[in-house]
Coordinates of C-alpha atoms in Angstrom, one line a residue:
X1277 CA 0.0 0.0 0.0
X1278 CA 1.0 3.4 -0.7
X1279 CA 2.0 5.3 2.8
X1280 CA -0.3 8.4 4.3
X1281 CA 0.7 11.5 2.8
X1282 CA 2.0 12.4 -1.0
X1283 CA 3.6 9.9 -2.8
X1284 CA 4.7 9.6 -6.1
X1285 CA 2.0 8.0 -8.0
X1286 CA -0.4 8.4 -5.1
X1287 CA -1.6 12.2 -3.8
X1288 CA -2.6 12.0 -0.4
X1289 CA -5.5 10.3 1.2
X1290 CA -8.3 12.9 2.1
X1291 CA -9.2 10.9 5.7
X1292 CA -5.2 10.5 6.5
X1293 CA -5.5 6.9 5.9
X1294 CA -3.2 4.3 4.0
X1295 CA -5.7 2.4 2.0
X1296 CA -4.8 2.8 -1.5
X1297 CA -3.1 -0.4 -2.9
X1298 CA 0.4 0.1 -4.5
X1299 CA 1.2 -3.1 -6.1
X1300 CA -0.2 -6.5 -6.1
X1301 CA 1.8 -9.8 -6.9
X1302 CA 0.1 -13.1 -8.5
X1303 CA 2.2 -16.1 -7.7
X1304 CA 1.5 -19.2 -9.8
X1305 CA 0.3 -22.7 -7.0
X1306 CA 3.6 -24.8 -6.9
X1307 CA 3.9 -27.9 -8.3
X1308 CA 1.9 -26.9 -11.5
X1309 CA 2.5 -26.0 -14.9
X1310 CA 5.3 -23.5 -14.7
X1311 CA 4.1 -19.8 -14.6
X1312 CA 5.6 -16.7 -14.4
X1313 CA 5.0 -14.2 -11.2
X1314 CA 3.2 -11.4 -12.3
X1315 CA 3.1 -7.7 -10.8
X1316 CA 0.7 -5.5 -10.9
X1317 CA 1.6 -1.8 -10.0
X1318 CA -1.5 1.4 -9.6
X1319 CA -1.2 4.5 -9.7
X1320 CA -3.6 7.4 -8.8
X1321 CA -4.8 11.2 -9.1
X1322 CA -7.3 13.2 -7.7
X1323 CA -10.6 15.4 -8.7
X1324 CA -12.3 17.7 -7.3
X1325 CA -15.3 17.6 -5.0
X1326 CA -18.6 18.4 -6.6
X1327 CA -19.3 20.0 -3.2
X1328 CA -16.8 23.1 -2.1
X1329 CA -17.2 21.5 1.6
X1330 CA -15.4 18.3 0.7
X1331 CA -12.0 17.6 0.2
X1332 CA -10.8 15.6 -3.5
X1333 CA -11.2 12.6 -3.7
X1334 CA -8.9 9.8 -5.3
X1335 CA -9.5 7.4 -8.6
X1336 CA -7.4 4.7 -10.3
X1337 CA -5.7 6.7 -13.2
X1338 CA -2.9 3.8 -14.3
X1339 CA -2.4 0.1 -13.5
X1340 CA 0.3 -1.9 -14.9
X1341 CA 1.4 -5.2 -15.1
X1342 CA 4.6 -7.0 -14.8
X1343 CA 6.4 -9.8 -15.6
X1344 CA 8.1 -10.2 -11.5
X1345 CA 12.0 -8.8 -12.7
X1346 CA 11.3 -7.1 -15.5
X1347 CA 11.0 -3.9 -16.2
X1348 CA 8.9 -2.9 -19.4
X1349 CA 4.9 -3.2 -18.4
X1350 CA 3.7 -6.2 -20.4
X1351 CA -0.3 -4.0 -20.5
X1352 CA -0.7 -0.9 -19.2
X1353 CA -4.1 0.4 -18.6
X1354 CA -4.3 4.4 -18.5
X1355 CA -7.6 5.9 -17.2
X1356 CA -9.1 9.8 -17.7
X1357 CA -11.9 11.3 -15.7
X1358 CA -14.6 13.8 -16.3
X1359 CA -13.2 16.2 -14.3
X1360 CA -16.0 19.4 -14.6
X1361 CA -17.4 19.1 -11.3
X1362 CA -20.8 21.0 -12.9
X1363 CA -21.4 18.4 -15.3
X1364 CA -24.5 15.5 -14.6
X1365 CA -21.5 12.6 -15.2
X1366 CA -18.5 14.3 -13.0
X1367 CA -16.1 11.3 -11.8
X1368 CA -17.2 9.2 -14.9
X1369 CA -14.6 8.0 -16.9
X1370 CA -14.3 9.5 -19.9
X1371 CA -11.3 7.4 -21.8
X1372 CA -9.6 4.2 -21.2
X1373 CA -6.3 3.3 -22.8
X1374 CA -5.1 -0.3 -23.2
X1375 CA -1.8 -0.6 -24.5
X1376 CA -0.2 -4.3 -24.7
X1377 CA 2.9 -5.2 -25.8
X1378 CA 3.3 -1.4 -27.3
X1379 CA -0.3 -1.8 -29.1
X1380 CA -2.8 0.6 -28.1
X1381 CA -6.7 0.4 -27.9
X1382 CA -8.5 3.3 -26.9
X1383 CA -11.9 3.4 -25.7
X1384 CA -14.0 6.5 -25.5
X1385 CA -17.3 7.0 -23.2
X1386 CA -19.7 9.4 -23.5
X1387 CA -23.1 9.5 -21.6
X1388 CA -26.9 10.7 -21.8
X1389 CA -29.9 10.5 -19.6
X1390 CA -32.7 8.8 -21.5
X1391 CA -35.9 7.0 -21.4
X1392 CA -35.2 7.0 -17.3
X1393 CA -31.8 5.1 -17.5
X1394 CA -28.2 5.9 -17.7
X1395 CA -26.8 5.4 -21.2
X1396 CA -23.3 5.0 -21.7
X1397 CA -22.0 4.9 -25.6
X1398 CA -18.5 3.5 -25.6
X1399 CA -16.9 3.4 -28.6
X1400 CA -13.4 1.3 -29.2
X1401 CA -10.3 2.4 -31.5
X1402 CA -7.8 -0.5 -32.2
X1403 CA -3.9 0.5 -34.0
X1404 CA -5.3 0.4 -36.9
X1405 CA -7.9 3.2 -36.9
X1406 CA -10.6 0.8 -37.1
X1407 CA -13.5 1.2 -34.6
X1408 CA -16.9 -0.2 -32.7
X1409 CA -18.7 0.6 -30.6
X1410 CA -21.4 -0.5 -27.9
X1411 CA -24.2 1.5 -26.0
X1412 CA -25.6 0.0 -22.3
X1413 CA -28.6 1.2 -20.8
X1414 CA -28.6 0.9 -17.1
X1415 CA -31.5 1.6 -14.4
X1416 CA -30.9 5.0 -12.7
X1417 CA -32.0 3.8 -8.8
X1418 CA -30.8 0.4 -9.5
X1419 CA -27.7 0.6 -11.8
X1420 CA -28.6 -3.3 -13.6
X1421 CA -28.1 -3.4 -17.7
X1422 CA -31.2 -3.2 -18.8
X1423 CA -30.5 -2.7 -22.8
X1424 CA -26.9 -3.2 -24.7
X1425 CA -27.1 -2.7 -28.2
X1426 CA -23.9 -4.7 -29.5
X1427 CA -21.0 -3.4 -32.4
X1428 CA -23.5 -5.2 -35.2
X1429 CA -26.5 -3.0 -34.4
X1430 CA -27.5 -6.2 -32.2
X1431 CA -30.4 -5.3 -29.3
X1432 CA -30.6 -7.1 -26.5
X1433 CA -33.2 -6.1 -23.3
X1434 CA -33.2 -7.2 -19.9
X1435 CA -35.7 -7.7 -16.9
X1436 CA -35.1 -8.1 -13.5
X1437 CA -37.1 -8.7 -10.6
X1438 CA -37.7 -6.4 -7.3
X1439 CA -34.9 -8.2 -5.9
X1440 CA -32.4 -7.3 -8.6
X1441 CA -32.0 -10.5 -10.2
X1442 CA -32.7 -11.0 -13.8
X1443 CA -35.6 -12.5 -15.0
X1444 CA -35.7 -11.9 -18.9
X1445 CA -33.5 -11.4 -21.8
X1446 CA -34.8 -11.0 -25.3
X1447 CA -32.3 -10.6 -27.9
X1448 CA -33.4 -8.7 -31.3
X1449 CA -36.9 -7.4 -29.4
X1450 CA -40.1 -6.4 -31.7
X1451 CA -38.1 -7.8 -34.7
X1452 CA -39.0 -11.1 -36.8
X1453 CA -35.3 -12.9 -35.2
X1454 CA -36.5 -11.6 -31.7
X1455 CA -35.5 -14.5 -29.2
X1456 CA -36.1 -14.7 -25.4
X1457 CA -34.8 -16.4 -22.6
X1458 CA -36.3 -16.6 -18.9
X1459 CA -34.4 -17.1 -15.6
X1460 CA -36.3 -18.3 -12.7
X1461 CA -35.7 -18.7 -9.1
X1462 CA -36.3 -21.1 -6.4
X1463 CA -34.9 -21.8 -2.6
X1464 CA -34.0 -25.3 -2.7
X1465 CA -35.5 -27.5 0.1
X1466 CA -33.2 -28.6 2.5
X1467 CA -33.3 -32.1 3.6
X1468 CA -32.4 -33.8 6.9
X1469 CA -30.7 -36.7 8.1
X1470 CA -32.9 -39.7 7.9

């Protein structure tokens, strides 16, 4: 973990706390198939409050992994916030960059209130200037996917009950392909020793 007060890569923590996680190692089980041990190193910033009574607060802006020894990242994933503290998406992440092996793939959100959910449009860039993109619809109160329309134009909807869980899926809706699947729930009885 990063210590309390400035660091590089880290501002400090708001509360005075060390909480924010500096590096994380994944060892492979012994006695497997061989493995390297990987590292994986974060780094943060800050933003500003939306309210001028609180203090910044941190986010994620880097993480990198590691082959353990080495010193070039084998992925890096760089992160940028929506940093206007008067806009309705403040804190949102605005672009994601995934470089791997020196490759970049950039993906760019963007975000609108509609038909009572949050919709966030996120469209992908690879090396090669060629692009798709997604859109996700999510419940405002509840934040569960309740419509993704796919890189092919493809629609999928989703129900869910009062307890969260989902309960339909219909893939191409109100169209002649338009398939459905249902989930259902049960508490399974619990028997006990004859």
């Amino acid at each position: 973990y990063y210590p309390v007060g400035i660091s590089d890569g880290c501002p400090a923590d708001a509360f005075g706390e060390q909480r924010w996680l500096k590096s994380k190692t994944l060892r492979p089980a012994p006695g497997f198939a061989p493995a390297p041990t990987m590292v994986t190193h974060y780094r943060y910033t800050d933003l500003p409050s939306a309210s001028p009574d609180r203090a910044r607060f941190l986010v994620l802006a880097q993480e990198s992994v590691t082959e353990e020894g080495q010193s070039e990242p084998l992925m890096t994933i760089a992160r940028h916030y929506n940093d206007d503290p008067g806009s309705t998406f403040f804190g949102r992440i605005k672009q994601k960059v995934e470089t791997v092996t020196g490759f970049a793939t950039v993906f760019d959100y963007s975000y609108e209130l509609k038909d009572g959910a949050l919709c966030t449009h996120i469209t992908l860039t690879a090396q090669d200037g060629c692009s798709s993109s997604k859109s996700i619809w999510q419940n405002m109160l509840t934040g569960a996917e309740t419509k993704t329309v796919e890189q092919l134009g493809v629609v999928v909807e989703t129900a869910h009950d009062r307890l969260g869980r989902k309960t339909l899926e219909t893939i191409a809706p109100k169209t002649s392909g338009q398939a459905a699947r249902t989930y259902s729930y049960k508490l399974t009885e619990i028997l006990s020793n004859p």
